[in-house]
Coordinates of N, CA and C in Angstrom, one line a residue:
X1 N -4.6 -19.8 -0.8 CA -5.8 -19.3 -1.5 C -5.0 -19.8 -2.8
X2 N -6.0 -20.2 -3.8 CA -5.6 -20.5 -4.6 C -4.3 -19.8 -5.0
X3 N -3.4 -20.7 -6.5 CA -3.3 -19.7 -7.1 C -3.3 -19.0 -8.2
X4 N -3.9 -17.7 -7.7 CA -4.5 -16.4 -8.5 C -3.6 -15.9 -9.3
X5 N -2.6 -15.9 -8.7 CA -0.9 -15.2 -9.4 C -0.2 -16.1 -9.8
X6 N -0.3 -17.2 -10.7 CA 0.8 -17.5 -10.8 C 1.2 -17.0 -12.0
X7 N 2.5 -16.7 -12.4 CA 3.2 -15.7 -13.9 C 3.5 -13.9 -13.8
X8 N 2.9 -13.6 -12.4 CA 3.2 -12.4 -12.0 C 4.2 -12.0 -11.3
X9 N 4.4 -10.9 -11.8 CA 5.1 -10.4 -10.9 C 4.8 -8.7 -10.2
X10 N 5.0 -9.5 -8.8 CA 3.9 -7.9 -7.7 C 5.5 -7.0 -7.1
X11 N 5.4 -5.8 -6.9 CA 6.0 -4.6 -6.4 C 5.6 -4.6 -5.6
X12 N 5.7 -5.1 -4.4 CA 5.6 -3.8 -3.3 C 6.3 -3.2 -2.7
X13 N 6.5 -1.6 -2.6 CA 7.3 -0.7 -1.7 C 6.6 -1.1 -0.4
X14 N 7.8 -0.5 0.5 CA 7.1 -0.2 1.6 C 7.3 -1.4 2.6
X15 N 7.9 -2.9 1.8 CA 7.7 -3.7 2.3 C 8.6 -3.9 3.0
X16 N 9.7 -3.5 3.8 CA 10.1 -3.4 5.4 C 8.8 -3.7 6.8
X17 N 7.6 -2.9 6.3 CA 6.9 -2.9 7.5 C 5.7 -3.6 7.6
X18 N 5.3 -4.0 8.7 CA 4.5 -4.9 9.0 C 2.7 -5.3 7.9
X19 N 2.8 -4.8 7.2 CA 1.6 -4.5 6.5 C 2.3 -4.4 5.4
X20 N 3.0 -4.5 4.1 CA 3.9 -4.2 3.3 C 4.1 -6.1 3.5
X21 N 4.9 -6.2 4.8 CA 5.7 -8.2 4.4 C 4.5 -9.0 4.4
X22 N 3.4 -8.6 4.9 CA 1.9 -9.4 4.6 C 1.8 -9.9 3.7
X23 N 1.5 -8.3 3.0 CA 0.8 -8.5 1.5 C 2.3 -9.0 0.8
X24 N 3.4 -9.1 0.6 CA 4.2 -9.5 -0.3 C 4.2 -10.8 -0.1
X25 N 3.8 -11.7 1.4 CA 3.8 -12.7 1.9 C 2.5 -13.5 1.2
X26 N 1.5 -12.5 1.1 CA 0.2 -12.8 0.4 C 0.1 -13.6 -0.9
X27 N 0.8 -12.2 -1.6 CA 0.6 -12.1 -3.1 C 1.5 -13.4 -3.3
X28 N 3.2 -14.2 -3.5 CA 3.8 -15.4 -3.3 C 3.0 -16.2 -2.6
X29 N 1.7 -16.4 -1.3 CA 1.6 -17.5 -2.0 C 0.3 -17.7 -2.8
X30 N -0.5 -16.9 -3.7 CA -1.6 -16.4 -4.6 C -0.8 -16.7 -5.9
X31 N 0.9 -17.1 -5.9 CA 1.8 -17.4 -6.8 C 2.1 -16.4 -7.1
X32 N 2.1 -14.9 -7.2 CA 3.2 -14.4 -7.4 C 4.5 -14.5 -7.4
X33 N 5.6 -14.5 -8.4 CA 6.6 -13.4 -7.5 C 6.7 -12.2 -6.8
X34 N 7.8 -12.0 -6.1 CA 7.4 -10.8 -5.3 C 8.7 -9.6 -5.1
X35 N 9.0 -8.3 -5.6 CA 10.1 -7.5 -5.1 C 9.5 -6.9 -3.9
X36 N 10.7 -6.8 -3.3 CA 9.8 -5.8 -2.0 C 11.4 -5.0 -1.9
X37 N 10.3 -3.3 -2.0 CA 11.4 -2.4 -2.0 C 10.8 -1.7 -0.6
X38 N 12.2 -0.7 -0.6 CA 12.1 -0.2 0.8 C 13.3 0.7 0.7
X39 N 13.4 1.8 1.2 CA 14.2 2.7 1.9 C 15.5 2.0 2.8
X40 N 15.2 1.1 3.7 CA 15.6 0.4 4.5 C 15.8 -1.4 4.5
X41 N 16.4 -1.7 4.0 CA 16.2 -3.3 3.4 C 16.0 -4.6 4.1
X42 N 16.9 -4.1 5.4 CA 16.7 -5.3 5.9 C 15.3 -6.6 6.2
X43 N 14.2 -6.0 6.6 CA 13.0 -6.5 6.6 C 13.2 -7.3 5.5
X44 N 12.8 -6.4 4.6 CA 12.5 -6.7 3.3 C 13.7 -8.0 2.5
X45 N 14.7 -7.8 2.6 CA 15.4 -9.4 2.6 C 15.0 -10.4 3.5
X46 N 14.4 -10.5 4.5 CA 13.9 -11.4 5.4 C 13.0 -11.9 4.7
X47 N 11.8 -10.8 4.6 CA 10.7 -11.5 3.8 C 10.9 -12.2 2.6
X48 N 11.7 -11.5 1.5 CA 12.6 -12.2 0.2 C 12.6 -13.7 0.7
X49 N 13.8 -13.4 1.4 CA 14.1 -14.9 1.4 C 12.9 -16.1 1.8
X50 N 11.8 -15.6 2.6 CA 11.0 -16.6 3.4 C 10.0 -17.2 2.2
X51 N 9.8 -15.8 0.7 CA 9.7 -15.6 -0.1 C 9.8 -16.7 -1.1
X52 N 11.2 -17.2 -1.5 CA 12.3 -18.0 -2.2 C 11.7 -19.2 -1.8
X53 N 12.0 -19.4 -0.2 CA 12.1 -20.9 0.2 C 10.7 -21.6 -0.4
X54 N 9.2 -20.6 -0.8 CA 8.6 -20.7 -1.1 C 7.9 -22.1 -1.9
X55 N 9.2 -21.7 -3.3 CA 9.6 -21.7 -4.4 C 9.5 -20.5 -5.1
X56 N 8.9 -19.6 -4.8 CA 9.2 -18.0 -5.7 C 10.5 -17.0 -6.2
X57 N 9.8 -16.5 -7.1 CA 11.1 -15.8 -7.4 C 10.8 -14.4 -6.4
X58 N 11.8 -13.6 -5.8 CA 11.9 -12.6 -5.0 C 13.0 -11.8 -4.8
X59 N 13.4 -10.7 -5.3 CA 14.1 -10.0 -4.7 C 14.6 -8.8 -3.8
X60 N 14.5 -8.2 -2.7 CA 14.4 -7.2 -2.4 C 15.6 -6.2 -2.5
X61 N 14.9 -4.7 -2.7 CA 15.6 -3.7 -3.9 C 15.8 -2.3 -2.9
X62 N 16.7 -1.6 -2.6 CA 16.9 -0.5 -1.8 C 15.6 0.8 -2.5
X63 N 15.2 1.4 -2.2 CA 14.4 2.3 -2.8 C 13.8 3.7 -2.3
X64 N 14.4 4.6 -2.4 CA 13.8 5.8 -2.4 C 12.0 6.7 -3.0
X65 N 11.2 6.0 -2.7 CA 10.4 5.8 -3.4 C 9.7 7.8 -4.0
X66 N 10.3 8.8 -3.0 CA 10.7 10.0 -3.1 C 12.0 10.6 -4.2
X67 N 12.1 9.1 -4.5 CA 13.6 10.0 -5.6 C 12.9 9.4 -7.3
X68 N 12.7 10.4 -8.1 CA 12.6 10.0 -8.8 C 13.6 9.0 -9.8
X69 N 15.1 9.3 -9.8 CA 15.6 8.3 -10.5 C 16.1 7.1 -9.5
X70 N 15.3 7.0 -8.2 CA 16.1 5.6 -8.1 C 14.8 4.4 -7.9
X71 N 13.5 6.0 -8.0 CA 12.2 4.2 -8.7 C 12.5 3.9 -10.0
X72 N 13.2 4.9 -10.6 CA 13.7 4.5 -12.3 C 14.5 3.0 -12.1
X73 N 15.8 3.4 -11.9 CA 16.4 2.4 -11.1 C 16.1 1.4 -10.9
X74 N 15.1 1.2 -9.7 CA 14.6 0.3 -9.6 C 13.6 -0.5 -10.5
X75 N 13.2 0.0 -10.6 CA 12.4 -0.6 -11.9 C 13.1 -1.3 -13.1
X76 N 14.0 -0.4 -13.8 CA 14.6 -0.8 -14.6 C 15.3 -2.6 -14.5
X77 N 16.0 -2.7 -13.2 CA 16.6 -3.9 -11.9 C 16.0 -5.1 -11.9
X78 N 14.1 -4.4 -11.6 CA 13.7 -5.3 -12.1 C 12.8 -6.1 -13.5
X79 N 12.5 -6.0 -13.9 CA 12.4 -5.6 -15.4 C 14.1 -6.7 -16.1
X80 N 15.0 -6.6 -15.3 CA 16.1 -7.4 -16.1 C 16.5 -8.8 -15.7
X81 N 15.7 -8.6 -14.4 CA 16.0 -9.4 -13.1 C 14.3 -10.8 -13.6
X82 N 13.4 -10.1 -13.5 CA 12.3 -10.8 -13.4 C 11.9 -10.6 -14.7
X83 N 12.1 -9.9 -15.8 CA 11.4 -9.7 -16.7 C 9.7 -8.8 -17.1
X84 N 9.6 -8.5 -16.3 CA 8.0 -7.2 -15.8 C 7.7 -6.9 -15.0
X85 N 6.9 -5.9 -14.3 CA 5.9 -5.9 -13.5 C 4.5 -5.8 -13.8
X86 N 3.4 -6.7 -13.3 CA 2.1 -7.1 -13.6 C 1.7 -6.2 -12.0
X87 N 1.6 -6.0 -11.3 CA 1.3 -5.8 -10.0 C 2.2 -4.7 -9.0
X88 N 1.5 -3.6 -8.4 CA 1.9 -2.7 -8.4 C 1.1 -2.5 -6.6
X89 N 1.8 -2.5 -5.2 CA 1.2 -1.9 -4.2 C 2.2 -1.2 -3.6
X90 N 1.0 -0.6 -3.6 CA 2.1 0.6 -2.6 C 1.3 1.2 -2.0
X91 N 2.3 0.5 -0.7 CA 2.9 0.7 1.0 C 3.5 1.9 1.5
X92 N 4.6 2.2 0.7 CA 5.7 2.9 1.1 C 4.1 4.0 1.8
X93 N 4.4 4.3 3.2 CA 4.1 5.8 4.0 C 4.9 5.7 5.2
X94 N 4.6 7.5 5.5 CA 5.3 7.9 6.7 C 3.8 7.9 7.9
X95 N 3.7 7.4 9.2 CA 3.1 7.5 9.7 C 3.6 7.3 11.4
X96 N 4.2 8.6 12.6 CA 5.2 9.0 12.9 C 4.7 10.2 13.9
X97 N 3.5 10.8 14.0 CA 3.7 11.6 14.4 C 2.2 12.1 14.4
X98 N 1.7 13.1 15.8 CA 0.4 14.1 15.4 C 0.5 15.1 15.6
X99 N -0.1 15.9 14.7 CA -0.2 17.1 15.6 C -1.2 17.9 15.0
X100 N -1.9 18.7 15.8 CA -3.2 20.1 15.5 C -2.6 20.7 14.4
X101 N -3.4 21.8 13.6 CA -2.3 22.6 12.9 C -2.1 23.3 13.0
X102 N -2.3 24.0 14.1 CA -0.8 25.2 14.3 C 0.7 24.4 15.2
X103 N 0.5 23.3 15.1 CA 1.5 22.8 16.2 C 2.4 21.8 14.7
X104 N 1.6 21.5 13.8 CA 2.0 20.9 12.6 C 3.9 21.6 12.0
X105 N 4.9 20.9 11.9 CA 5.9 21.0 11.6 C 5.8 21.2 9.6
X106 N 6.3 22.0 9.5 CA 6.5 22.2 8.3 C 7.2 21.5 7.4
X107 N 8.6 21.0 8.2 CA 8.9 19.8 7.5 C 8.4 18.5 7.4
X108 N 7.3 18.1 8.7 CA 6.7 16.9 7.8 C 6.5 16.9 7.4
X109 N 5.4 17.8 7.4 CA 4.5 18.4 6.4 C 4.7 18.1 5.1
X110 N 6.1 18.6 4.2 CA 6.9 18.4 3.3 C 6.9 16.8 3.0
X111 N 7.3 16.7 4.2 CA 7.7 14.9 3.6 C 6.7 13.8 4.2
X112 N 6.2 14.2 4.8 CA 4.3 12.9 4.1 C 4.2 13.4 3.0
X113 N 4.0 14.4 2.4 CA 3.3 14.5 0.9 C 4.5 13.9 0.1
X114 N 6.2 14.4 0.5 CA 6.1 13.4 -1.1 C 6.2 12.2 -0.7
X115 N 6.4 11.4 0.4 CA 6.8 10.1 1.0 C 5.1 9.1 0.1
X116 N 3.9 9.8 0.9 CA 2.6 9.3 1.1 C 2.2 9.7 -0.3
X117 N 2.5 10.1 -0.9 CA 1.6 11.5 -2.4 C 2.6 11.1 -3.4
X118 N 3.3 12.0 -3.1 CA 5.1 12.2 -4.5 C 5.5 10.1 -5.2
X119 N 5.4 10.0 -3.9 CA 5.9 8.6 -4.1 C 4.9 7.8 -4.6
X120 N 4.2 7.6 -4.3 CA 2.6 6.7 -4.7 C 2.8 7.5 -6.7
X121 N 2.9 8.4 -6.8 CA 2.9 8.8 -7.5 C 4.1 8.6 -9.0
X122 N 4.9 8.2 -8.2 CA 6.7 8.1 -9.0 C 6.0 6.4 -9.5
X123 N 6.1 5.5 -8.5 CA 6.1 3.9 -8.8 C 5.0 3.5 -9.9
X124 N 3.7 4.5 -9.3 CA 2.8 4.4 -10.9 C 3.2 4.6 -11.8
X125 N 3.3 5.9 -12.5 CA 4.2 6.1 -13.1 C 5.3 5.4 -14.0
X126 N 6.2 5.5 -13.1 CA 7.5 4.1 -13.6 C 6.8 2.5 -14.4
X127 N 5.7 2.1 -13.6 CA 5.5 0.9 -14.0 C 4.3 0.8 -15.3
X128 N 3.7 2.2 -15.4 CA 2.5 2.1 -16.2 C 2.7 1.9 -18.2
X129 N 4.2 2.5 -18.1 CA 4.4 1.6 -19.4 C 4.5 -0.3 -19.7
X130 N 5.5 -0.3 -18.7 CA 5.3 -2.2 -18.8 C 3.7 -2.5 -18.6
X131 N 2.8 -2.3 -18.1 CA 1.5 -2.8 -17.5 C 0.6 -2.3 -18.9
X132 N 1.0 -1.3 -19.6 CA 0.4 -0.6 -20.9 C 0.5 -1.4 -22.3
X133 N 2.4 -1.9 -22.5 CA 2.5 -2.8 -23.4 C 1.5 -4.6 -23.4
X134 N 1.3 -4.4 -22.0 CA 1.1 -6.0 -21.6 C -0.2 -6.0 -22.0
X135 N -0.9 -5.0 -21.3 CA -2.2 -4.4 -22.1 C -2.7 -5.4 -20.5
X136 N -2.2 -5.7 -19.7 CA -2.9 -6.1 -18.1 C -2.0 -5.2 -16.4
X137 N -2.4 -5.3 -16.5 CA -1.6 -4.3 -14.7 C -3.1 -4.1 -14.1
X138 N -2.6 -4.6 -12.7 CA -3.0 -4.2 -11.1 C -2.2 -3.1 -10.8
X139 N -2.6 -1.6 -10.2 CA -2.3 -0.8 -9.3 C -3.2 -0.9 -8.3
X140 N -2.8 -1.0 -6.6 CA -3.8 -0.7 -4.9 C -3.0 -0.3 -4.7
X141 N -3.0 1.3 -4.8 CA -2.9 2.6 -3.8 C -3.3 2.0 -2.3
X142 N -2.7 1.9 -1.6 CA -3.1 1.8 0.2 C -3.3 3.1 0.9
X143 N -4.3 3.5 1.0 CA -4.9 4.6 2.0 C -5.4 4.6 3.4
X144 N -5.9 5.0 3.0 CA -6.6 5.0 4.8 C -7.8 5.2 4.9
X145 N -9.0 5.4 6.3 CA -10.2 5.8 6.3 C -9.6 6.8 7.1
X146 N -7.9 7.6 8.0 CA -8.5 8.9 7.8 C -8.0 10.1 6.9
X147 N -8.7 9.3 5.1 CA -8.1 10.1 4.3 C -9.7 10.0 4.0
X148 N -10.8 9.6 4.4 CA -12.1 9.4 4.2 C -13.0 10.2 5.2
X149 N -12.4 10.3 6.1 CA -12.8 10.6 7.7 C -12.2 12.2 8.1
X150 N -11.4 11.7 7.9 CA -10.2 12.5 8.2 C -9.7 12.0 10.2
X151 N -8.4 12.6 9.9 CA -8.2 12.6 11.6 C -7.6 13.2 12.6
X152 N -7.8 13.5 13.7 CA -7.6 14.6 14.9 C -6.5 14.3 15.2
X153 N -5.9 15.6 14.5 CA -3.6 15.2 14.7 C -3.1 15.2 13.8
X154 N -3.7 14.6 12.3 CA -3.3 13.9 11.8 C -3.0 14.8 9.8
X155 N -2.9 16.2 9.7 CA -3.2 17.0 9.3 C -2.5 16.2 7.8
X156 N -1.5 16.3 8.3 CA -0.3 15.4 6.9 C -0.7 14.0 6.5
X157 N -1.8 13.3 6.8 CA -0.9 12.2 6.8 C -2.5 11.9 6.0
X158 N -4.2 12.3 6.5 CA -5.0 11.8 6.3 C -5.2 12.8 4.9
X159 N -4.5 14.2 4.5 CA -4.1 14.6 3.2 C -3.5 14.3 2.2
X160 N -2.0 13.5 2.8 CA -1.8 12.6 1.3 C -3.2 11.4 1.2
X161 N -3.7 10.8 2.3 CA -4.6 9.3 2.1 C -5.6 9.7 1.1
X162 N -6.5 11.4 1.8 CA -7.0 11.4 0.7 C -6.7 11.9 -1.0
X163 N -5.6 12.3 -0.7 CA -5.3 12.5 -1.9 C -5.0 11.4 -3.4
X164 N -4.7 10.6 -2.1 CA -4.1 8.9 -3.7 C -5.4 8.1 -3.7
X165 N -6.7 8.9 -3.1 CA -8.0 8.0 -3.9 C -8.1 8.7 -4.5
X166 N -8.3 10.8 -5.2 CA -8.5 11.0 -6.3 C -7.3 10.7 -7.3
X167 N -6.3 10.3 -7.0 CA -4.6 10.4 -7.6 C -5.1 8.8 -8.9
X168 N -5.4 8.1 -7.5 CA -5.9 6.5 -8.1 C -7.2 6.3 -9.1
X169 N -8.0 7.1 -8.7 CA -9.6 7.3 -9.3 C -9.2 7.8 -11.0
X170 N -8.2 8.4 -10.9 CA -7.9 9.3 -12.0 C -7.1 8.2 -12.9
X171 N -6.4 7.5 -11.9 CA -5.3 6.3 -12.8 C -6.6 5.1 -13.9
X172 N -7.8 5.3 -12.8 CA -8.6 3.6 -13.6 C -8.6 4.5 -14.3
X173 N -9.2 5.4 -14.7 CA -10.0 6.1 -15.8 C -9.3 6.3 -17.2
X174 N -8.0 6.3 -16.8 CA -7.0 6.5 -17.6 C -6.6 5.6 -18.5
X175 N -6.4 3.9 -16.9 CA -6.0 3.1 -17.4 C -7.2 1.9 -18.2
X176 N -8.4 1.8 -17.9 CA -9.3 1.1 -18.2 C -8.7 0.8 -20.3
X177 N -8.4 1.4 -21.0 CA -8.7 1.1 -22.1 C -7.7 0.5 -22.5
X178 N -6.1 0.1 -21.4 CA -4.9 -0.4 -21.6 C -5.2 -1.7 -20.3
X179 N -6.3 -1.7 -20.0 CA -6.5 -3.2 -19.3 C -5.9 -3.0 -17.9
X180 N -5.8 -2.0 -17.2 CA -4.6 -1.3 -16.1 C -5.7 -1.5 -15.0
X181 N -5.9 -1.6 -13.9 CA -7.2 -2.1 -12.9 C -6.1 -1.0 -11.6
X182 N -6.9 -0.4 -11.5 CA -6.6 0.9 -10.1 C -7.0 1.0 -9.6
X183 N -6.9 0.3 -8.0 CA -8.6 0.7 -6.6 C -7.5 0.9 -5.5
X184 N -8.5 1.1 -4.8 CA -8.0 1.9 -3.4 C -7.5 0.6 -1.7
X185 N -7.5 0.3 -1.3 CA -7.7 -0.1 -0.2 C -7.6 1.0 0.9
X186 N -8.9 0.7 1.4 CA -8.6 1.6 3.2 C -8.4 1.3 4.3
X187 N -6.9 0.4 5.0 CA -7.1 0.0 6.0 C -7.8 1.3 7.4
X188 N -8.1 0.2 8.2 CA -9.1 1.0 9.3 C -7.8 0.8 10.7
X189 N -8.8 -0.1 12.0 CA -8.1 -0.1 12.5 C -7.0 -1.4 12.9
X190 N -6.1 -1.5 12.9 CA -5.4 -2.4 12.0 C -3.8 -3.5 13.2
X191 N -3.7 -4.5 13.4 CA -3.4 -4.7 14.8 C -1.7 -4.8 14.2
X192 N -1.2 -4.0 14.1 CA 0.0 -3.7 13.7 C 1.0 -2.8 14.5
X193 N 1.9 -2.6 13.9 CA 3.0 -2.0 15.2 C 2.6 -1.0 15.3
X194 N 2.0 0.6 14.5 CA 2.0 1.4 14.7 C 0.6 1.5 15.0
X195 N -0.6 0.3 15.3 CA -2.0 0.5 16.3 C -1.0 0.4 17.9
X196 N 0.1 -0.5 17.7 CA 0.1 -1.5 19.2 C 1.3 0.0 20.1
X197 N 1.5 1.1 19.6 CA 3.0 2.0 19.9 C 1.7 3.0 20.7
X198 N 0.7 2.4 20.3 CA -0.4 3.9 21.2 C -0.9 3.5 22.1
X199 N -1.6 4.6 23.1 CA -1.3 4.6 24.6 C -3.1 3.5 24.4
X200 N -2.5 2.2 25.6 CA -4.2 1.3 25.4 C -5.4 2.5 25.6
X201 N -5.2 3.5 26.5 CA -6.4 3.7 26.7 C -7.2 4.3 24.9
X202 N -6.2 4.9 24.4 CA -6.4 5.9 23.1 C -6.8 3.9 21.9
X203 N -6.7 3.1 22.3 CA -6.0 1.6 21.5 C -8.2 1.4 21.6
X204 N -8.2 1.1 23.0 CA -9.7 1.0 23.5 C -10.6 2.1 22.8
X205 N -10.2 3.4 22.9 CA -11.3 4.3 22.1 C -11.6 4.1 20.7
X206 N -10.4 3.6 20.5 CA -10.7 3.2 18.2 C -11.2 2.1 18.1
X207 N -11.1 1.2 19.2 CA -11.2 -0.2 19.1 C -13.0 0.2 18.8
X208 N -13.6 0.5 19.7 CA -15.3 0.5 21.0 C -15.7 1.5 19.4
X209 N -15.0 2.3 18.2 CA -15.6 2.8 17.5 C -16.1 1.6 15.7
X210 N -15.2 0.8 15.9 CA -15.5 -0.1 15.1 C -16.7 -1.2 15.2
X211 N -17.6 -1.3 14.4 CA -18.5 -2.4 14.6 C -18.8 -3.7 15.1
X212 N -17.3 -3.9 14.5 CA -16.9 -5.4 15.4 C -16.0 -5.1 16.7
X213 N -16.1 -4.3 17.2 CA -15.5 -3.7 18.3 C -13.8 -5.1 18.6
X214 N -13.2 -4.9 17.3 CA -11.4 -5.3 17.5 C -11.4 -4.9 16.7
X215 N -10.0 -4.9 17.2 CA -8.6 -4.4 15.2 C -9.1 -5.6 14.5
X216 N -8.5 -5.5 12.7 CA -8.4 -6.0 12.3 C -6.9 -6.6 12.1
X217 N -6.7 -7.8 11.2 CA -5.3 -8.2 11.2 C -4.5 -7.8 10.4
X218 N -3.1 -7.9 9.9 CA -2.8 -7.6 8.6 C -3.2 -8.3 7.4
X219 N -3.7 -9.6 7.9 CA -3.8 -10.7 6.5 C -5.4 -10.0 6.5
X220 N -6.1 -9.4 6.6 CA -7.5 -8.7 6.0 C -6.8 -8.2 5.3
X221 N -6.2 -7.3 5.3 CA -5.7 -6.1 4.2 C -5.0 -7.0 3.1
X222 N -4.4 -8.2 3.3 CA -3.6 -8.7 3.0 C -4.8 -9.7 1.5
X223 N -5.5 -10.2 2.2 CA -7.1 -10.8 1.0 C -7.1 -9.5 0.0
X224 N -7.5 -9.0 0.7 CA -8.1 -7.4 -0.2 C -7.2 -7.1 -1.2
X225 N -5.7 -7.3 -1.2 CA -5.2 -6.6 -1.8 C -5.0 -8.0 -3.0
X226 N -5.0 -9.3 -2.4 CA -4.7 -10.0 -3.2 C -5.6 -10.4 -4.7
X227 N -7.1 -10.2 -4.1 CA -8.3 -10.1 -4.6 C -7.7 -9.2 -5.5
X228 N -7.4 -7.4 -5.5 CA -8.1 -7.0 -6.7 C -7.3 -7.2 -7.4
X229 N -5.8 -8.0 -7.4 CA -4.7 -8.2 -8.4 C -4.5 -8.9 -9.3
X230 N -6.2 -10.0 -8.8 CA -6.3 -11.2 -9.2 C -7.6 -10.8 -10.9
X231 N -7.9 -12.0 -11.0 CA -8.3 -11.9 -12.3 C -10.5 -12.0 -11.7
X232 N -10.2 -12.2 -10.6 CA -11.1 -12.3 -9.9 C -12.1 -11.3 -10.0
X233 N -11.0 -9.6 -10.3 CA -11.6 -8.2 -10.0 C -11.5 -7.9 -11.1
X234 N -11.5 -8.3 -12.2 CA -11.1 -7.8 -13.6 C -12.2 -6.5 -13.9
X235 N -13.6 -6.7 -13.3 CA -14.5 -5.2 -13.7 C -14.3 -4.6 -12.7
X236 N -13.8 -4.9 -12.0 CA -13.4 -3.6 -10.7 C -12.6 -2.4 -10.8
X237 N -12.7 -1.2 -10.5 CA -11.3 -0.3 -11.1 C -12.0 1.1 -10.9
X238 N -10.9 1.7 -9.7 CA -11.8 3.1 -9.7 C -12.4 2.7 -7.7
X239 N -12.3 1.7 -7.2 CA -13.1 2.0 -6.1 C -12.1 2.3 -4.9
X240 N -12.7 2.4 -4.1 CA -12.7 3.0 -2.3 C -13.2 1.3 -1.6
X241 N -12.3 0.3 -1.4 CA -12.1 -0.7 -1.0 C -11.8 -0.8 1.1
X242 N -12.4 -0.4 2.1 CA -12.4 -0.2 3.3 C -12.2 -1.4 4.2
X243 N -11.2 -1.4 5.0 CA -11.3 -2.9 5.4 C -10.8 -2.5 6.3
X244 N -12.0 -1.8 7.3 CA -12.0 -1.2 8.8 C -12.6 -2.1 10.0
X245 N -13.8 -3.4 9.7 CA -14.8 -3.1 10.9 C -15.2 -2.3 11.3
X246 N -15.8 -1.3 9.8 CA -16.9 -0.6 10.0 C -16.7 0.6 10.8
X247 N -15.6 1.0 10.8 CA -15.4 2.1 11.6 C -15.7 3.5 11.2
X248 N -15.8 3.0 9.5 CA -16.9 4.5 9.3 C -18.7 4.6 9.3
X249 N -19.0 3.5 9.9 CA -20.6 4.0 10.5 C -20.4 4.6 11.8
X250 N -21.5 4.3 11.5 CA -22.5 5.3 13.3 C -22.5 4.2 14.2
X251 N -21.7 3.8 15.2 CA -21.7 3.1 16.1 C -22.1 3.5 16.9
X252 N -23.0 2.8 18.5 CA -23.1 3.2 19.4 C -22.7 2.4 20.8

């Protein structure tokens, strides 16, 4: 990619996960300095080092997105060390259980709401003043086709991802007058760690639902993120961009 984002500072939450890591690397390749935040920083530190080797500024910070005070402290550190935040990619999420409604554990339900939805709210609200001051900003929230189609046995996950879509559309309306574009990326079946841990039979069933009859790659999601973060997408806000291989289509 050309340096679409040179001079910009991006924050990627959940950056120790595979999708967050690839997003961070793609943003750096496009010219951005990148902050990688996660509750566990081992993977984030490694990715941050790779980005610095590329010649970009990068730091990894420990941040629990469910804790408003930690988010506030993290944003203050980023501003001190890198100057500002221009791009936020809310990638922190949980996807580690499947339960039909009568088996849904209340603790998991509450945790998923805190991480997936409230975490997105905390981070978006924390960076808003930076973007408003500069009259330029990009917030890219990661949802899922589970948020648009539902997900069998995924009550908490699909509910939070649907909530992210409504939240982002509201941000888009409120941010337009400040030059803050807010959009949603909805991955479908992506060849990441979450997909590889499910059974081969289930993987094959999911693949057959896509129009392409194959999973996407993390880079497919990252390319969409970089586009939405750039001025190439300056007249795009409030959209839900499916990176899903057509899984939402009626396939035979």
